[in-house]
XYZ file of C-alpha atoms in Angstrom:
558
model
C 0.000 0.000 0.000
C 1.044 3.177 -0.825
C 1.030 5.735 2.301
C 1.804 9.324 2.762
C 2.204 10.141 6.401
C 0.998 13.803 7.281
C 2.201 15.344 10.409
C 3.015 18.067 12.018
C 6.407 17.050 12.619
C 8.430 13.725 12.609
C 7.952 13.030 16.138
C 8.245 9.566 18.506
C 4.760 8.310 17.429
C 4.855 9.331 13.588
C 8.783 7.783 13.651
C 7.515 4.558 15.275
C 4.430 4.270 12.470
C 7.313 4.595 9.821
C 9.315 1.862 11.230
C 6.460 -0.462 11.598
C 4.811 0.636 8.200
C 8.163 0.351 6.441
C 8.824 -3.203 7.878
C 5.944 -4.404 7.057
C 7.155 -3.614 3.180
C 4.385 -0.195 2.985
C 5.391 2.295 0.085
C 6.204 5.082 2.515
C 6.264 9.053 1.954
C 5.979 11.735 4.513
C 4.704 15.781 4.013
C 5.107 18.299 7.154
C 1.542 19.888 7.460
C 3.095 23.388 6.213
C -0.391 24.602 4.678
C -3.436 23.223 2.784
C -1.538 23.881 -0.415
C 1.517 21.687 0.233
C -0.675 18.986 1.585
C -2.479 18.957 -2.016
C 0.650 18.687 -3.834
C 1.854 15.782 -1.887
C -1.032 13.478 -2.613
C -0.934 14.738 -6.006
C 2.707 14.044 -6.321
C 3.119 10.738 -4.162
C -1.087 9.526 -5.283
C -1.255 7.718 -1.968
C -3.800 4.811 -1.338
C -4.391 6.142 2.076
C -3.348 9.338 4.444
C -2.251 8.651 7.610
C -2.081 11.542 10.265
C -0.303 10.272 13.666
C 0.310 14.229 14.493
C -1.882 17.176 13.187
C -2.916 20.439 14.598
C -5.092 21.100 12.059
C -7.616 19.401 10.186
C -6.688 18.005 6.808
C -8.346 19.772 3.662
C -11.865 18.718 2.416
C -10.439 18.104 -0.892
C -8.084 15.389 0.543
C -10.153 13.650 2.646
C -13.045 13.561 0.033
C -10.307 12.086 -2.291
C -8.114 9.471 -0.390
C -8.530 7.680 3.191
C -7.092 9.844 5.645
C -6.797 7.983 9.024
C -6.205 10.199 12.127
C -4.618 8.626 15.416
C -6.731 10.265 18.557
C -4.568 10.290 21.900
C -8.096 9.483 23.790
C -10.666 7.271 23.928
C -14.152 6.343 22.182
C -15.797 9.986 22.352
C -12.701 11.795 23.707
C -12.809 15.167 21.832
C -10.029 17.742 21.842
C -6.741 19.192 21.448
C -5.656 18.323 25.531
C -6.626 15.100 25.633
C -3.359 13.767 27.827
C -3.016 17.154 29.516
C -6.465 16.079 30.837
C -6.121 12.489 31.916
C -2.822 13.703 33.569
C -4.365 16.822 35.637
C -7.677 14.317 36.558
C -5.128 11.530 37.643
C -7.692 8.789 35.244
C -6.659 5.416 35.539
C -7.880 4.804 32.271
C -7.677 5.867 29.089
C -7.329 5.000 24.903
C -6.292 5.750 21.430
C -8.681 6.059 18.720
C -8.215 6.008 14.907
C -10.325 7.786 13.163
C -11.654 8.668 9.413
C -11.258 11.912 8.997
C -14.332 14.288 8.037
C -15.427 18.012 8.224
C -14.806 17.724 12.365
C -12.101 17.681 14.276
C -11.781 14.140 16.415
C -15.173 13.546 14.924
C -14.837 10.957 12.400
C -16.148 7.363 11.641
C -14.230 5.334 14.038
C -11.894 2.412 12.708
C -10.674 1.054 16.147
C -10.328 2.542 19.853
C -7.346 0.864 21.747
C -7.519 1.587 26.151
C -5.214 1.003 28.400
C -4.480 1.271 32.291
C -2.602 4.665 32.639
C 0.940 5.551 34.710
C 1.665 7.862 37.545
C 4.117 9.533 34.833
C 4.486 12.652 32.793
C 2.405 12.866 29.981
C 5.298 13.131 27.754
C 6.007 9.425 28.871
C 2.475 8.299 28.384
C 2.460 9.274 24.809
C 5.838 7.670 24.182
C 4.503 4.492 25.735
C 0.833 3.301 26.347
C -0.690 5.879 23.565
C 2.338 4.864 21.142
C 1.609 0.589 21.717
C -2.272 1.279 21.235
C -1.851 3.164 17.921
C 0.680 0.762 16.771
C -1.923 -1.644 17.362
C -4.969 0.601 16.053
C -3.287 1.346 12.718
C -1.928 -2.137 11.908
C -5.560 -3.701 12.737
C -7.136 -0.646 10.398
C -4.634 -1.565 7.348
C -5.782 -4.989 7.625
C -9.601 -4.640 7.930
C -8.858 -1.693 4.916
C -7.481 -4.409 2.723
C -9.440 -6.930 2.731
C -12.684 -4.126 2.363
C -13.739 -3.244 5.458
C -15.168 -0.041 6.440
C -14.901 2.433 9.706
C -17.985 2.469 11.748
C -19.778 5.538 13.009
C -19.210 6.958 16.280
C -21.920 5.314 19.133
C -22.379 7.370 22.087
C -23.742 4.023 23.649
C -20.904 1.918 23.178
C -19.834 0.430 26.451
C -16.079 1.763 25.271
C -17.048 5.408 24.552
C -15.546 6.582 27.923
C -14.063 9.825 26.679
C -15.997 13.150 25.677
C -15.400 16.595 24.491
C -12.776 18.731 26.492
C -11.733 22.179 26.001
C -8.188 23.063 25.199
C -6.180 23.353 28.331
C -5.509 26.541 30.002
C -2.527 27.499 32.505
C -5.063 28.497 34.486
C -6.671 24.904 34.705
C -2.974 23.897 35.620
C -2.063 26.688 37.895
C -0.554 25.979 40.835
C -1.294 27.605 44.311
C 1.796 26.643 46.600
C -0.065 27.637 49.974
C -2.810 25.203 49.385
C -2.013 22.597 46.776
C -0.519 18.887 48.185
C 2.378 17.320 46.526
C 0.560 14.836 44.193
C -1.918 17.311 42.611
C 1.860 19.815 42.151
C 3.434 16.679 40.596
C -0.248 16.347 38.345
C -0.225 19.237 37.351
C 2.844 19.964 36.055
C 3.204 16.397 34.913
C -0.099 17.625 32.488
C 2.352 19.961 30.890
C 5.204 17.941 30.225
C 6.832 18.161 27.932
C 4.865 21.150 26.417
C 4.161 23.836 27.239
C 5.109 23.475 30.824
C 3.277 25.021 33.818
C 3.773 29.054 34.102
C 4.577 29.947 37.481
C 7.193 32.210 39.110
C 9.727 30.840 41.279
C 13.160 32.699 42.561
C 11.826 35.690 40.967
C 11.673 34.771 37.552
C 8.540 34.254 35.089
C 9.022 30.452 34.209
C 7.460 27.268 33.071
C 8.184 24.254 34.886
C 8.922 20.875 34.097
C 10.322 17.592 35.119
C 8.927 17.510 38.701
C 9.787 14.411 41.204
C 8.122 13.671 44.544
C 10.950 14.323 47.540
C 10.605 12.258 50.452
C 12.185 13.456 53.299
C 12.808 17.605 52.939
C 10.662 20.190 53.719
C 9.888 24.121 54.189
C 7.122 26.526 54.155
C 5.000 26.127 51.279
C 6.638 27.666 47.880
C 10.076 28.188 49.267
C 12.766 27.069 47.536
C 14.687 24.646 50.031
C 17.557 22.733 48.069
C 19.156 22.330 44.870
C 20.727 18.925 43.662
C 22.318 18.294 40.264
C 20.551 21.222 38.397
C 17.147 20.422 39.913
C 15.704 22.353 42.522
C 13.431 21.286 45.631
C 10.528 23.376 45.879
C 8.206 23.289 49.458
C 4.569 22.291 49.468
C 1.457 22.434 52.227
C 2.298 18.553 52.999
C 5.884 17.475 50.973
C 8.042 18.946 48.561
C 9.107 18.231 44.938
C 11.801 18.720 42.871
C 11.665 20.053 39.558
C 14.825 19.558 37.244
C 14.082 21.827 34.327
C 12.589 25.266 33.841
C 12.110 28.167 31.079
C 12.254 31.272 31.368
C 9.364 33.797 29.455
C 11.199 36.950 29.711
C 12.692 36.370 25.796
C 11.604 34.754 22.780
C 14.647 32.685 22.600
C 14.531 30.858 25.906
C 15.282 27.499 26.296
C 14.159 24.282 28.088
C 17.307 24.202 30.742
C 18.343 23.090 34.140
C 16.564 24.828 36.771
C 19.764 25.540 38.791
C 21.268 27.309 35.324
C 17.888 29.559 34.925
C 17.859 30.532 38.714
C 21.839 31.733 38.821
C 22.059 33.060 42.040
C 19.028 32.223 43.752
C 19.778 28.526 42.850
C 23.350 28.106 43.881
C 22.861 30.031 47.940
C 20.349 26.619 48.367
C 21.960 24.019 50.333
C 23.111 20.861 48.315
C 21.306 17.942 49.059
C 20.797 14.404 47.693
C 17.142 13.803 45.429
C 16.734 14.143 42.564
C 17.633 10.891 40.827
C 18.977 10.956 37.385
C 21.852 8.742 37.897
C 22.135 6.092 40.559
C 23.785 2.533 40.579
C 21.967 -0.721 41.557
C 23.824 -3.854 41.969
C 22.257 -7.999 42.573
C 23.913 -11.516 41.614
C 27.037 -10.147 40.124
C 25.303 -7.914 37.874
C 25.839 -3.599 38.171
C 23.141 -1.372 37.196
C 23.692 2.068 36.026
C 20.540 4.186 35.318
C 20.846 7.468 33.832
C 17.530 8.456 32.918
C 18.780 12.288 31.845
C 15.990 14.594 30.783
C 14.792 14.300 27.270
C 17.674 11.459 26.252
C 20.336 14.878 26.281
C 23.479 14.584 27.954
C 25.421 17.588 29.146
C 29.597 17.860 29.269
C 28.435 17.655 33.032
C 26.526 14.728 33.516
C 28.797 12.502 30.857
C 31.539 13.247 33.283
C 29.218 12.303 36.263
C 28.321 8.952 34.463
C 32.035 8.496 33.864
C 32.584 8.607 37.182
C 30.109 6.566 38.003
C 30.536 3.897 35.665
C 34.266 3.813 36.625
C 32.886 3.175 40.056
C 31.018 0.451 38.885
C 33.673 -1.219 37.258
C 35.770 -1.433 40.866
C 32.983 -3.162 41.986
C 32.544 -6.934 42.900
C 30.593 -7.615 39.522
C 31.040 -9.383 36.299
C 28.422 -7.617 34.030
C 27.709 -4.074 34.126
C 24.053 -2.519 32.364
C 23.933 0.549 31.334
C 19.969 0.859 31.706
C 19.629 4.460 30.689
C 15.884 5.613 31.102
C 12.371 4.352 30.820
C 11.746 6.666 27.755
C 15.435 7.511 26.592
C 18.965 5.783 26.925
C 20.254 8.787 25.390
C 19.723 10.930 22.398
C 23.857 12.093 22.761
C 24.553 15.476 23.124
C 22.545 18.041 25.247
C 22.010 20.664 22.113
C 19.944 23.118 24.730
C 22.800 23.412 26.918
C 25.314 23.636 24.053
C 22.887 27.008 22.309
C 22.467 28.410 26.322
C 26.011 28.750 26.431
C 28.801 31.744 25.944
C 30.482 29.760 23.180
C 28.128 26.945 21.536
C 30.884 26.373 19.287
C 33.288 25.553 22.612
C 30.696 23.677 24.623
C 30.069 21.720 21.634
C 33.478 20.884 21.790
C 33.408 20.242 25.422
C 30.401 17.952 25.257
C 31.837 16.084 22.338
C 34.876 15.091 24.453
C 33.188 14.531 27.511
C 30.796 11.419 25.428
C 34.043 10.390 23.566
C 35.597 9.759 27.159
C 32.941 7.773 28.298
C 32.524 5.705 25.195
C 36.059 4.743 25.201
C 35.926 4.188 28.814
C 33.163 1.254 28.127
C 35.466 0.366 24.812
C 38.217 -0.768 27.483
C 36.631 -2.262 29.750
C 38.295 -5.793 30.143
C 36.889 -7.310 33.081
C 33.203 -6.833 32.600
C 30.846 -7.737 29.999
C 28.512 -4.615 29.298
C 25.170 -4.129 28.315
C 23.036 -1.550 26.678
C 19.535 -2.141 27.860
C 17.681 0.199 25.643
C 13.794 0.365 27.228
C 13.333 3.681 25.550
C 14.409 5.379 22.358
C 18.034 6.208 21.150
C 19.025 8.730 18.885
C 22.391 10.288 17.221
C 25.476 9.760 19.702
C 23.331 7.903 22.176
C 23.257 5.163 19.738
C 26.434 4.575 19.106
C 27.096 4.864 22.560
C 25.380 2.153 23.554
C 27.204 0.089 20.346
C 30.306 0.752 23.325
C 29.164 -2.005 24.820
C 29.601 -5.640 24.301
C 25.775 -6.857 23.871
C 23.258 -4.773 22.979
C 19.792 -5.510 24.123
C 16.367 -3.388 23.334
C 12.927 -3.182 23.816
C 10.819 -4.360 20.846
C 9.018 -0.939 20.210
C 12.115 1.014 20.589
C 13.020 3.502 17.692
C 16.674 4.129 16.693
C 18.346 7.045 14.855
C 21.594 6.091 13.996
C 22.906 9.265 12.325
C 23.733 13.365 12.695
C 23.418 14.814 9.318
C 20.039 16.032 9.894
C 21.673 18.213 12.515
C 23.208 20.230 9.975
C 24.993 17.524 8.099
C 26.849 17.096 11.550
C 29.436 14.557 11.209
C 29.417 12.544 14.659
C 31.892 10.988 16.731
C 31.782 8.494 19.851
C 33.960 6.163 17.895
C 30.878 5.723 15.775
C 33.599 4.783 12.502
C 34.796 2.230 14.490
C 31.641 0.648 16.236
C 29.441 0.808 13.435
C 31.434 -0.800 10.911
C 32.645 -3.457 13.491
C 28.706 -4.250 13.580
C 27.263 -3.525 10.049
C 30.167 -4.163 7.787
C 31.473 -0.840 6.145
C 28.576 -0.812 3.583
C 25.747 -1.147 5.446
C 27.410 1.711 8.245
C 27.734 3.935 4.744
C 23.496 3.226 4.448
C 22.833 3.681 7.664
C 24.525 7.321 8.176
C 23.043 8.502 4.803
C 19.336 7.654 5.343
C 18.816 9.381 8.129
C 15.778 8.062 8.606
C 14.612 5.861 11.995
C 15.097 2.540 12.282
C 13.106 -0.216 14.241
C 14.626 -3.463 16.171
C 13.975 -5.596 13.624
C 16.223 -4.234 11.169
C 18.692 -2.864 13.579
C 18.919 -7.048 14.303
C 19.057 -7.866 10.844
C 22.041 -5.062 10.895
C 23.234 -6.257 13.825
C 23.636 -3.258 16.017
C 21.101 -5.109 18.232
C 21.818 -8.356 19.313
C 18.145 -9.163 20.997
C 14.494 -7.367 21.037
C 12.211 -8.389 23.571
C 9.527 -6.989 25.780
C 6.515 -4.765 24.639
C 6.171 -2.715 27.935
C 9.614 -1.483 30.091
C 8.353 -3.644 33.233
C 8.684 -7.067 30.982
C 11.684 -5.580 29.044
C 13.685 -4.784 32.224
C 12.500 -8.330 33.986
C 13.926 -9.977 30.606
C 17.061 -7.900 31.180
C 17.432 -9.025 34.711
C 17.022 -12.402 33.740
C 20.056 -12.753 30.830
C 22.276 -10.399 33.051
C 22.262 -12.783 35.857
C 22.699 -15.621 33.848
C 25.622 -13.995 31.950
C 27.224 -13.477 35.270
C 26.627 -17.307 36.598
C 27.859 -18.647 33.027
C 30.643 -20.278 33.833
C 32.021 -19.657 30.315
C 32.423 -16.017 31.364
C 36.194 -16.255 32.013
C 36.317 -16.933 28.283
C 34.506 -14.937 26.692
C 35.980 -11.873 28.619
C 39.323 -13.324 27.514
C 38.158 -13.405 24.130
C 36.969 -9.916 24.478
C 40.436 -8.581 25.337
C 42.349 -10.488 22.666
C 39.746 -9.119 19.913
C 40.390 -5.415 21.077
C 43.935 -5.536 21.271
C 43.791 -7.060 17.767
C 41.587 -3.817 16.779
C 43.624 -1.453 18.818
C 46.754 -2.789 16.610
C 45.124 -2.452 13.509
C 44.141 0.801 13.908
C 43.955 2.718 17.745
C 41.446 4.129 19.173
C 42.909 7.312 19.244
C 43.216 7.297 15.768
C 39.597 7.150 15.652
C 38.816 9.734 18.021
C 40.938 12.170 16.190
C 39.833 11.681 13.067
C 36.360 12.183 13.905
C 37.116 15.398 16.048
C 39.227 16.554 12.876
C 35.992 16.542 11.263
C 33.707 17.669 14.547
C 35.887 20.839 14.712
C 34.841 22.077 11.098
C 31.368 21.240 11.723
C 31.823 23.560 15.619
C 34.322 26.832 13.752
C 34.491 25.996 10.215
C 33.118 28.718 8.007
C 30.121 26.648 7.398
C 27.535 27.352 10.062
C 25.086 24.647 9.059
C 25.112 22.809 12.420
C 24.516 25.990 14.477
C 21.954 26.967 12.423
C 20.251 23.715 12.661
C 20.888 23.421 16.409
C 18.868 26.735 16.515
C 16.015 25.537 14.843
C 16.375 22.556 16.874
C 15.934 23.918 19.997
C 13.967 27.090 19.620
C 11.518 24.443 17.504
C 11.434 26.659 14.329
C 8.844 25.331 12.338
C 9.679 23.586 8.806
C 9.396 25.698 6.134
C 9.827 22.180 4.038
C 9.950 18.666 4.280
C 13.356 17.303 3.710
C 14.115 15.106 0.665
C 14.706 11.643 2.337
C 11.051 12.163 4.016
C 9.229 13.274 1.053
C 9.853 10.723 -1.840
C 7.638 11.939 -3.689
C 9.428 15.146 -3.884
C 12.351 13.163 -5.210
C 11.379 11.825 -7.486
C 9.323 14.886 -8.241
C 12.923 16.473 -8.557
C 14.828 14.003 -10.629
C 11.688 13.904 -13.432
């Protein structure tokens, strides 16, 4: 089937569709919803069989829907109606909630209905949700609609009486439906609230007299002040007071410029941050260890990772590796294991160009810190997404294991035509073979666990959800470290690197690379900076590029 994929942009949902479309041997295409008149041209361009929208915030012109199938995915269930349909559930604390596909028409969320998908809801961020539960249910929603599409069926209109229709209309969220009042609110409906809003737009507030948003709030279990105060910092994060608790909340964003970014909380703050006592909290690194097996979790905000926290995961992996174990996982997060370098921090700073640098190093240190290891076996247990550096991060390590719905971007050019490092021309190729590394960096598109298997920069895929993913991770980590085999196959693992490091040194590696890095940081060509600009200050598209929009290719070459 031939299928153009409208969105708004190419985000985790819309990049998870393409993987499963794409393996599933779909004729894929993909328009940015620009305007009405660039959504015409694509179906006349690509003449898709059937539109599929994971992502709009707008409806999708009469004249297209008339013409083709155009399936929208619904985060919300049977009768759910609205543009704040998680922001909703999140606020309300529902333990329940859906997906619904549906056929578009002249109304918004108001279409013939082709299959509604619920689920049990989190205590989590509604960022996570949508990477998670809403993601598996409209997997399942638009793989079951393909199906019934094929072989004829048709959608069925909407039944208010239907047992499943749960949901109804909503109004488009406010701040002032998520506004918090810090003399009178408890810590779980603070943590609701601005849960609702992460991670956009955040919750406006004002806090060490600055206009903010917040985001990336954490229950604290043991501190507390008069309600509001600011009473610690830890990491970046800052520990806030409330009428019964207190909670930390790791990023914020300022709204006295246009150009402010989604940062730290400690770097908005300055001064008011760093006169708060230092005290232990807010977890996004810690270290677990059971039967000869070392855990390291690093579930960083948003996948990024600063120069500063890939020198605090150094550490702490170095720490690991004087332990008592035998195999060391590097678990990441529930929704990231790391998306490489921490491009907000890099365009906050003085010198982008020089904390690009900085950062650059900093991941290059830890990478060839898990290259060397020779008395462990390591893991990459990916439960959440990977993207850029963070992938070939995790190639560092000896297996590589991943959740089955994870999404991988194994490439930098879109940032730019950035040109990468973390030993990524060594660890690639020492996976893929040289020619499929060469396809992999030039797609740029995302990649699924299937064919990252196939490629073999994953060496399992198991688990649907993180809870059966991480018990299956458990379970072969333990077992590695009981084999009794291990002795050899560490031994095994130190005669192949030294074999690599004569053929060609790490170093040699690393500085080619950086050779490279450093035109892409001060060479006259400013592509990256621009990009990282648009990146972070989420610029919309003015186009879709080329290896999205086939059609436009081919539109070209003719």
């Amino acid at each position: 089937m031939r299928i153009l994929i409208l969105c708004h942009a190419f985000n985790s949902l819309a990049q998870r569709l393409y993987v499963e479309l794409a393996e599933r041997g779909h004729t894929l295409s993909l328009e940015f919803d620009i305007n009405d008149s660039v959504t015409r041209e694509a179906v006349g361009l690509f003449g898709p069989d059937l539109v599929l929208a994971p992502f709009l915030k707008r409806a999708i012109p009469e004249d297209v829907w008339r013409r083709v199938p155009c399936l929208v995915v619904h985060p919300g269930p049977l009768g759910d109606r609205g543009p704040s349909a998680l922001d909703w559930v999140v606020l309300e604390g529902a333990k329940r909630w859906g997906v619904t596909l549906l056929h578009a028409n002249a109304e918004m969320d108001a279409g013939d209905v082709w299959r509604s998908v619920p689920f049990e809801t989190r205590d989590a961020a509604k960022a996570s949700l949508y990477r998670h539960e809403v993601t598996e249910a409209a997997v399942e929603a638009v793989l079951d609609a393909l199906e019934r599409l094929k072989a004829g069926g048709k959608p069925t209109p909407f039944d208010p009486a239907d047992p499943a229709a749960f949901g109804r209309p909503r109004p488009p969220m406010t701040q002032a439906d998520r506004a918090i009042d810090w003399s009178a609110d408890e810590t779980a409906t603070v943590l609701r609230k601005i849960r609702s809003g992460d991670g956009v737009p955040g919750v406006r507030d004002r806090i060490g007299g600055l206009d903010v948003n917040l985001f990336d709030a954490h229950p604290e279990a043991t501190l507390r002040g008069a309600p509001g105060a600011l009473i610690a910092r830890c990491e970046g994060a800052v520990c806030r007071a409330t009428v019964d608790g207190a909670v930390w909340i790791g990023h914020l964003k300022a709204r006295d410029a246009e150009t402010s970014l989604k940062l730290p909380a400690t770097q908005v703050l300055g001064e008011a941050a760093a006169a708060l006592p230092e005290a232990p909290g807010y977890r996004d690194l810690w270290y677990e260890e059971e039967d000869g097996v070392g855990w390291l979790h690093f579930p960083f905000y948003n996948g990024a990772m600063s120069a500063r926290q890939c020198e605090r995961l150094l550490a702490a992996y170095h720490a690991a590796c004087r332990r008592d174990v035998r195999v060391i996982v590097l678990a990441g997060g529930e929704d990231f294991w790391s998306n490489g370098i921490h491009l907000n921090v890099i365009e906050a700073a003085h010198s982008p160009a020089d904390e690009s640098w900085r950062t650059i190093n900093a991941i290059d240190d830890l990478a060839r810190a898990i290259l060397t290891t020779g008395d462990k076996l390591t893991v990459a247990a990916l439960s959440g997404n990977a993207g850029a550096g963070g992938v070939f991060l995790a190639l560092a390590a000896d297996r590589v294991w991943a959740r089955s719905g994870v999404v991988l971007n194994p490439h930098y050019k879109g940032m730019g035509n950035l040109y990468g490092s973390e030993y990524w021309t060594y660890v690639l190729p020492r996976r893929a073979g040289e020619e499929h590394a060469r396809a992999v960096t030039e797609a740029r598109l995302p990649m699924g666990t299937a064919q990252a298997h196939r490629l073999g920069l994953v060496d399992e895929a198991f688990g649907r959800r993180v809870a059966d993913f991480r018990a299956g991770v458990r379970d072969r980590a333990r077992a590695l470290a009981a084999d009794p085999a291990l002795a050899l196959l560490l031994e095994e693992k130190r005669q192949r690197r030294a074999a690599d490091e004569a053929a060609k040194p790490l170093d040699s590696y690393r500085a080619e690379e950086l050779e490279r890095m450093r035109l892409n940081f001060y060479g006259f060509d400013p592509s990256y900076h621009v990009a990282r600009y648009n990146f972070v200050l989420k610029v919309p598209k003015s186009r879709t590029p080329l290896y999205l929009a086939r059609h436009r290719r081919v539109a070209k070459v003719t």
